[in-house]
Amino acid sequence: RVLASQRGFHGLLSLVLDSCGMWLVIILTGLGTGVAGAWLDILVRWLGDLKEGRCTYGFFYNQVTCCSGLDPGEVCNQWQTWSEHFNIKLVFAQSILQSFIYITLGITFAGSAAVLVQTYAPYAFHTGIPEIKAILSGYVLDAFLSPWTLLIKALGLALAVASGLSLGKEGPLVHVSCCMAFLFSKMFKQVYGNEARKRRLLAAAAVAGVSVAFGSPLGGVLFGLEELDTFSSGTDVMWRGFVTSVIAAMALQYVDPFGTSKLVLFQVQISEVTTVWRAFELIPWLFLAILGGVLGSLMIKLNAAAAVYRRSSILHQWPVFEVVGFSALTAAVSYLVVFLRAQSSELVANLFLECDASRGDYHGLCNPTATWANVFLLILTAATKLALTAWTFGMMIPAGIFLPTIAIGACLGRAVGLITQGLHHAYPKAWMFSSCPPEPTVPCVSPGFYAVIGASAMLGGVTRMTVSLVVILFELTGALSHVLPIMISVMVSKWVGDYFGKEGIYSIWIAMREYPWLPPNEFRDRGETAMNIMKPAADLVVLREDAHGCTLQDIDQVVRTYRFHGFPVLFGDELVGYVTRDRLKTTLAPLLAEDATSGAQRKCTFAARPTESNAAVIDLSPLLEESVLHLRKEMPLELVVSMVQKLNLRHVLVSERGKLAGIITKTDIVRLVTADFPYTAALSERQW
Amino acid sequence: RVLASQRGFHGLLSLVLDSCGMWLVIILTGLGTGVAGAWLDILVRWLGDLKEGRCTYGFFYNQVTCCSGLDPGEVCNQWQTWSEHFNIKLVFAQSILQSFIYITLGITFAGSAAVLVQTYAPYAFHTGIPEIKAILSGYVLDAFLSPWTLLIKALGLALAVASGLSLGKEGPLVHVSCCMAFLFSKMFKQVYGNEARKRRLLAAAAVAGVSVAFGSPLGGVLFGLEELDTFSSGTDVMWRGFVTSVIAAMALQYVDPFGTSKLVLFQVQISEVTTVWRAFELIPWLFLAILGGVLGSLMIKLNAAAAVYRRSSILHQWPVFEVVGFSALTAAVSYLVVFLRAQSSELVANLFLECDASRGDYHGLCNPTATWANVFLLILTAATKLALTAWTFGMMIPAGIFLPTIAIGACLGRAVGLITQGLHHAYPKAWMFSSCPPEPTVPCVSPGFYAVIGASAMLGGVTRMTVSLVVILFELTGALSHVLPIMISVMVSKWVGDYFGKEGIYSIWIAMREYPWLPPNEFRDRGETAMNIMKPAADLVVLREDAHGCTLQDIDQVVRTYRFHGFPVLFGDELVGYVTRDRLKTTLAPLLAEDATSGAQRKCTFAARPTESNAAVIDLSPLLEESVLHLRKEMPLELVVSMVQKLNLRHVLVSERGKLAGIITKTDIVRLVTADFPYTAALSERQW
């Protein structure tokens, strides 16, 4: 009785698990991503601060935690720089020691990240978003989502970010989140077994990743919609992504890694001055938007060129040395320029802030006498960061491109803001500034907001996203009253960027690595039809049966000889359907083994006619793929492309009045659509 | 020479116009919608204030404009109520006169709106969003977008809103915007001629409508994405919608109808108290979310039942009298309850605001001694508004459902907020409130934000949207720090609502009016295939030709006899293609006229074989539709539905080994998918 009731309970449990499997995985993924993101933040902070010093009463405290609980005016003695720790008095020796430890630890972190990635999980390198886009559109690459990749990516990411290299944690967190969803999904047969369900789950997980990376639950959903093309799978996916995103953000807020109990990362101060913007400011903002479009395109070009060069040069053999060398270079350069030395997130947070006498001045940024020096320094920082990032994004370490891009844009924006402010101070009576308050002491231009505009323009130029960028940016900054200028700058920078090439950086990388991914853009043919792109029937290997059916041996022969994904099946000349090699193999093996001698001679048929239904003939028609489309060869190419895009088809058969004319695979369509991308297939790793 | 250069210039101009046509229409639509929205606001304000009094120095000033330019303390003498104007001293007579004018004008406004709609543009009634959804998914209904509809909808909308009926201007503004785009598109041949392009343009226009209605450029884009299913047309549409939305919002901000130079309609005050929310508040918020889901579903049910009742009762014959009678009822009831008397937008704005001693108290809402009276009043208002709205939405006047829904939700939210606040004041030491500041004088609960939560929950229940609601709500209120609670409440209310029926109010109306629109939801078959739903070939009218071809007379006969949209073409038994009746008609007419006597006997062929190419046989094969799909009859129904959904097909031919097996039209799929909706086709107006 106990057993029976247990079975009953188990049965009930497994029923519940079956029906809620997807939701459970989603909730777990959301929680996991939120917690992982929070702990990564804490780890990065600690590692980053370790480069500068240590906490006297506990090695594992970062600077902020170490100094917490002090009154505003009090000096923090608990946190010691390394020179204080080793009790070095000489100023020269101090600075040597500090820079030595800073650079050495930076190199060590970056080097260990590279060793980890190289040794244990090569798929953990880079941002991961191109691969996720490809996977979401149907590419099967389970190694990319393995638990090892998860572990190494998370650990490597923390090390890489702390090393001071010019990279962000945003894209990799999306990858981490997807790995986590994949891991959890293995607990539930019905999610794991089904490729389409798995993809939907991964889409929701990716949303959670962005949600946590930026503390932007809405922006995450929109990122999923816009960049990951989860459009095509319908509103269910959005709804699930929405839930995952909320849960992840709640988990993040619960852990509260920054101790601010706020999701907003870079709070922009909303004072009466800054909520109003004036029409003349559109001129510098448009300039920033155009600059963002141009520099964004430049960054894409440089990055692609660097990746291609790396592949063809000797560096390809020595990825770890490349990382070590480049991190040494980065650390050395960064140590010289004050704005480069800090972590990017700290820099951005300060660039977004308005000057305020009540708060400390960040490295003299608010010093009114040093405007031009600051402008020079900011432009230098932006230029250096652009060059560093273009090389870093693609090395053998986890690396995101969002934060460096924001930092570059924020530097430029702040510089333009400072220039505008300087002009206003110099010529307060100019007609341009007539809408400013008459008293010159009342601030009119707020350079902090120019930094936000610069960041959005730069992001627009690099990623070519629109709506999601705007949402992420104003969830990041809270600058709701300025949504219109942010939208305008994203819009213009995308326009300008599109002039230099329509594709964002992720699409370029997908094309370079030749993943089977179709850009969602509209394709226009020039009168071509399906016929122009299909592999003609004459070149295809087919399974042909005649009125007598075919023998198992015939089929076995074809399956053994050719490694194609599947074969069209003909009856005489007539097209019957399509059957995959995998399915044939698993069905044939037992049939052949059953009767080793005569088995191979047994008749079988795909075109099961009711009249021929005798027991001797094996009916193979259930093996035919039900969902393979047959198109006519006169179908316009435009329509074929749009069908493959929207229905996510692997292959379509082309027929002419019931006879096989040819076959079109997704690969053909991808090649067709990405033909004019720069560097297509330059980093391709394998045939697919 | 002058002529030639003029021609050159004209040529150039028309070339430019041709290539930029779409963008020009988009820009014009954006500007037009922004300006129209702003002027509608001004008109509504003036008409609304006219019910209460007039400006002494100018009849066309509304109360705010009339009293502008005064110092804060000064009393406004320029604005006179009607009893002041007619110099009536008796208090009793005053209130009689005021209520008489209030109710009479309300009835007059509503009545004239109904007369206008009834007489000139019946399509201008209701919200318009269901029709726009149907049009965007391929339904051709040009009368709905005519200039007359535009004019009547705009004018009628202003009258209807000012009449005090329980309706909003949001949905109708989307309709106005689409009419405008349609009007502008007529100037550009290449946009107007092409149905697909027209649909894309309308999608962008709809986005602009929402953008202006809520002052929410981002929310507009998301509304387009989520509710209007512009997903399927790819990222280009989103991008265009984004641009239109920005332009419309800029135009709106430029006209600045409220004189605040802000887009945010209902600014929520962000003080230090309100930016922090506490975990215990999730309990009342969850309660609100559940309430929103339940009441939202109730509202949908009531509204559908009212619409069906109206159709079957005598009211159907007398729509204007219905409007007049119901507006009298509404005015009478509203005059009694103080919160109902004000315009909904004013009520919502005040419900969203926190109590603040420095600002006036809105009808005693902040009176701490009248908490329970206010709670009662708010719940009464919500209940009345719910009943009124359920009937109003569907009468013969332009009417949106967004604002009334927000108002109902805000009332309930504020009531729950007041209750929570009351509990906190009564039991400050309860464990629930342990996270509140210890001093009882410091406010802990902010009822204004509860109103926002209530509004989002109610909206979630009625419309079943997710992301776009959240964005619209926090663009409306600026409550960025509270994005997580808003998301949670929308999420829960949708969950609860979905339990009572999956469809939002717009989908229900589409199904009731039986428009050919497919919900984007996933459809799951139970093993059915295309065969189960197709009209079998035996029941179809086909054009059949044999080895001798067919004669023009045969075809002419078929075209004259049957009114179907088109006919499958067979060669013997073999399926050749599909040809539309329109195309056949326009081609046949000149051929038959050419040679009246023998013309009808001329041979023609669709299956143009190269061997038969003699001049006597007319080749009709170019008439065949290139893009009609041929599916196999074994295709799973699931896949057929998803194909029709995603590729927006009108009909697919079902074949079996090259022979025609049947045909599936969009209508069949719509019937299949909407079969289990309540009240399907209850308001259907025509066969399609």
Short mmCIF file of C-alpha atoms in Angstrom, two decimals, chain A residues 23 27 197 200 217-218 221-222 225-226 229-236 238-240 242-243 245-247 249-250 253 261-264 270 272 275-277 282 466-468 470-471 474-481 483-484 486-488 490-492 494-495 498 520-522 524 529 571 574-578 606-609 624-632 634-636 639 642-643 646-647 657-659, chain B residues 23 27 197 200 217-218 221-222 225-226 229-236 238-240 242-243 245-247 249-250 253 261-264 270 272 275-277 282 466-468 470-471 474-481 483-484 486-488 490-492 494-495 498 520-522 524 529 571 574-578 606-609 624-632 634-636 639 642-643 646-647 657-659:
data_model
loop_
_atom_site.label_atom_id
_atom_site.label_comp_id
_atom_site.label_asym_id
_atom_site.label_seq_id
_atom_site.Cartn_x
_atom_site.Cartn_y
_atom_site.Cartn_z
CA TRP A 23 8.04 27.14 -16.09
CA ILE A 27 12.07 30.23 -12.69
CA ARG A 197 11.23 24.03 -26.84
CA ARG A 200 12.35 28.97 -26.64
CA PRO A 217 14.43 43.92 -16.83
CA LEU A 218 12.58 45.69 -19.63
CA VAL A 221 13.01 41.67 -22.95
CA LEU A 222 13.53 44.14 -25.75
CA LEU A 225 12.98 40.82 -29.22
CA GLU A 226 15.22 42.97 -31.29
CA ASP A 229 15.07 37.69 -33.32
CA THR A 230 12.78 35.85 -31.00
CA PHE A 231 10.03 37.65 -32.88
CA SER A 232 9.46 34.73 -35.12
CA SER A 233 8.51 32.33 -32.36
CA GLY A 234 5.50 34.41 -31.39
CA THR A 235 4.22 36.11 -28.29
CA ASP A 236 4.64 33.10 -25.99
CA MET A 238 8.12 37.20 -25.17
CA TRP A 239 5.85 36.39 -22.29
CA ARG A 240 8.25 33.78 -20.95
CA PHE A 242 9.25 38.75 -19.51
CA VAL A 243 8.76 36.41 -16.55
CA SER A 245 13.56 38.78 -16.72
CA VAL A 246 11.45 39.87 -13.75
CA ILE A 247 12.57 36.92 -11.66
CA ALA A 249 15.96 41.17 -11.64
CA MET A 250 14.24 40.35 -8.36
CA GLN A 253 17.85 43.11 -6.23
CA SER A 261 18.91 48.49 -3.14
CA LYS A 262 18.41 49.95 -6.61
CA LEU A 263 18.52 48.36 -9.98
CA VAL A 264 19.60 51.54 -11.69
CA ILE A 270 17.45 64.54 -11.99
CA GLU A 272 15.34 70.92 -12.13
CA THR A 275 15.03 67.88 -16.75
CA VAL A 276 14.69 70.67 -19.27
CA TRP A 277 16.62 70.53 -22.47
CA LEU A 282 20.16 69.28 -30.61
CA THR A 466 17.17 50.72 -31.67
CA VAL A 467 14.34 50.28 -29.21
CA SER A 468 16.19 48.00 -26.83
CA VAL A 470 16.88 53.25 -25.68
CA VAL A 471 15.16 51.21 -22.99
CA PHE A 474 17.12 54.87 -19.70
CA GLU A 475 16.74 52.00 -17.34
CA LEU A 476 20.49 52.36 -16.72
CA THR A 477 20.35 56.07 -16.09
CA GLY A 478 16.79 56.85 -15.09
CA ALA A 479 16.84 59.81 -17.48
CA LEU A 480 13.21 59.44 -18.45
CA SER A 481 12.59 63.07 -19.27
CA VAL A 483 13.89 59.83 -23.76
CA LEU A 484 13.34 61.87 -26.89
CA ILE A 486 18.18 59.50 -26.61
CA MET A 487 15.84 58.17 -29.28
CA ILE A 488 16.94 60.80 -31.75
CA VAL A 490 20.14 56.33 -31.57
CA MET A 491 18.11 56.92 -34.69
CA VAL A 492 20.63 59.23 -36.35
CA LYS A 494 21.97 54.05 -36.88
CA TRP A 495 21.19 55.96 -40.05
CA ASP A 498 23.90 51.99 -42.00
CA PRO A 520 15.94 39.07 -40.50
CA ASN A 521 16.24 41.75 -43.15
CA GLU A 522 14.12 41.70 -46.21
CA ARG A 524 14.85 41.37 -52.70
CA THR A 529 13.20 32.11 -58.77
CA PHE A 571 8.64 6.87 -56.85
CA GLU A 574 7.40 11.31 -58.86
CA LEU A 575 8.50 13.13 -55.70
CA VAL A 576 7.28 11.32 -52.60
CA GLY A 577 9.04 13.10 -49.78
CA TYR A 578 12.23 13.51 -47.81
CA PHE A 606 7.91 4.64 -49.00
CA ALA A 607 4.99 5.18 -51.32
CA ALA A 608 2.76 2.74 -49.47
CA ARG A 609 -0.10 2.05 -51.82
CA LEU A 624 9.15 10.53 -44.26
CA GLU A 625 9.51 13.99 -42.80
CA GLU A 626 6.03 15.37 -42.50
CA SER A 627 6.96 18.97 -42.52
CA VAL A 628 9.26 19.32 -45.49
CA LEU A 629 7.86 21.82 -47.92
CA HIS A 630 7.61 21.21 -51.62
CA LEU A 631 7.89 24.44 -53.56
CA ARG A 632 7.41 25.00 -57.23
CA GLU A 634 8.78 29.16 -60.42
CA MET A 635 8.45 30.49 -56.85
CA PRO A 636 10.14 33.93 -56.61
CA LEU A 639 9.41 34.36 -51.19
CA SER A 642 11.22 34.84 -46.52
CA MET A 643 9.76 31.37 -46.00
CA LYS A 646 10.08 32.94 -41.01
CA LEU A 647 9.41 29.23 -40.75
CA ARG A 657 4.63 19.27 -61.60
CA GLY A 658 5.15 16.57 -59.05
CA LYS A 659 8.70 15.74 -60.16
CA TRP B 23 10.00 58.08 -45.73
CA ILE B 27 7.58 61.98 -41.71
CA ARG B 197 3.89 48.53 -48.42
CA ARG B 200 3.90 48.56 -43.34
CA PRO B 217 7.32 57.35 -27.97
CA LEU B 218 8.82 54.08 -26.75
CA VAL B 221 6.81 51.26 -30.69
CA LEU B 222 6.21 48.43 -28.26
CA LEU B 225 5.25 45.22 -31.74
CA GLU B 226 3.11 43.48 -29.21
CA ASP B 229 1.66 41.92 -34.44
CA THR B 230 3.97 43.84 -36.68
CA PHE B 231 6.53 41.25 -35.63
CA SER B 232 5.94 39.25 -38.71
CA SER B 233 6.98 41.94 -41.12
CA GLY B 234 10.50 42.07 -39.74
CA THR B 235 12.78 44.67 -38.25
CA ASP B 236 12.27 47.24 -41.00
CA MET B 238 10.02 48.42 -36.21
CA TRP B 239 12.65 50.83 -37.40
CA ARG B 240 10.11 52.85 -39.38
CA PHE B 242 10.54 54.06 -34.24
CA VAL B 243 11.19 57.03 -36.54
CA SER B 245 7.09 57.68 -33.17
CA VAL B 246 9.98 60.04 -32.48
CA ILE B 247 8.77 62.55 -35.05
CA ALA B 249 6.44 62.94 -30.14
CA MET B 250 8.64 65.83 -31.23
CA GLN B 253 6.27 68.45 -27.66
CA SER B 261 7.07 71.24 -22.08
CA LYS B 262 7.10 67.65 -20.88
CA LEU B 263 5.89 64.50 -22.51
CA VAL B 264 5.15 62.80 -19.21
CA ILE B 270 9.93 61.01 -7.07
CA GLU B 272 13.27 59.94 -1.34
CA THR B 275 11.86 55.63 -4.52
CA VAL B 276 12.21 52.88 -1.97
CA TRP B 277 9.62 50.17 -1.77
CA LEU B 282 4.17 43.07 -2.43
CA THR B 466 2.84 42.89 -21.22
CA VAL B 467 5.98 44.75 -22.21
CA SER B 468 4.26 47.63 -23.94
CA VAL B 470 4.99 48.48 -18.62
CA VAL B 471 6.79 50.89 -20.91
CA PHE B 474 6.41 54.21 -16.79
CA GLU B 475 6.69 56.68 -19.60
CA LEU B 476 3.35 58.03 -18.38
CA THR B 477 4.41 58.32 -14.80
CA GLY B 478 8.18 58.49 -14.80
CA ALA B 479 8.23 55.92 -11.97
CA LEU B 480 11.40 54.27 -13.18
CA SER B 481 12.58 53.04 -9.82
CA VAL B 483 9.66 49.20 -12.83
CA LEU B 484 9.90 45.86 -11.05
CA ILE B 486 4.85 47.34 -12.27
CA MET B 487 6.21 44.37 -14.18
CA ILE B 488 5.15 41.98 -11.45
CA VAL B 490 1.21 43.19 -15.08
CA MET B 491 2.57 39.66 -15.04
CA VAL B 492 0.29 38.40 -12.29
CA LYS B 494 -2.21 38.57 -17.06
CA TRP B 495 -1.77 35.17 -15.46
CA ASP B 498 -5.63 34.16 -18.78
CA PRO B 520 -0.45 34.99 -33.16
CA ASN B 521 -0.75 32.24 -30.58
CA GLU B 522 0.58 28.83 -31.24
CA ARG B 524 -1.64 22.68 -31.66
CA THR B 529 -3.36 17.22 -41.29
CA PHE B 571 -3.84 20.25 -66.81
CA GLU B 574 -2.19 17.68 -62.81
CA LEU B 575 -2.15 20.84 -60.69
CA VAL B 576 -0.67 23.75 -62.62
CA GLY B 577 -1.36 26.72 -60.40
CA TYR B 578 -3.86 29.26 -59.21
CA PHE B 606 -1.87 27.93 -68.84
CA ALA B 607 0.50 25.03 -69.03
CA ALA B 608 2.54 26.56 -71.84
CA ARG B 609 4.56 23.70 -73.25
CA LEU B 624 -0.74 32.34 -62.67
CA GLU B 625 -0.05 33.55 -59.16
CA GLU B 626 3.64 33.02 -58.55
CA SER B 627 3.47 32.89 -54.84
CA VAL B 628 0.69 30.45 -54.11
CA LEU B 629 2.00 27.57 -52.07
CA HIS B 630 1.28 23.96 -52.87
CA LEU B 631 1.26 21.85 -49.73
CA ARG B 632 1.03 18.10 -49.44
CA GLU B 634 -0.11 14.93 -45.23
CA MET B 635 1.25 18.23 -43.84
CA PRO B 636 0.43 18.52 -40.10
CA LEU B 639 2.42 23.61 -39.63
CA SER B 642 1.84 28.50 -38.58
CA MET B 643 2.62 29.00 -42.25
CA LYS B 646 3.73 33.80 -40.47
CA LEU B 647 3.65 34.24 -44.21
CA ARG B 657 1.50 13.77 -55.80
CA GLY B 658 1.00 16.61 -58.20
CA LYS B 659 -2.78 16.31 -58.28
#
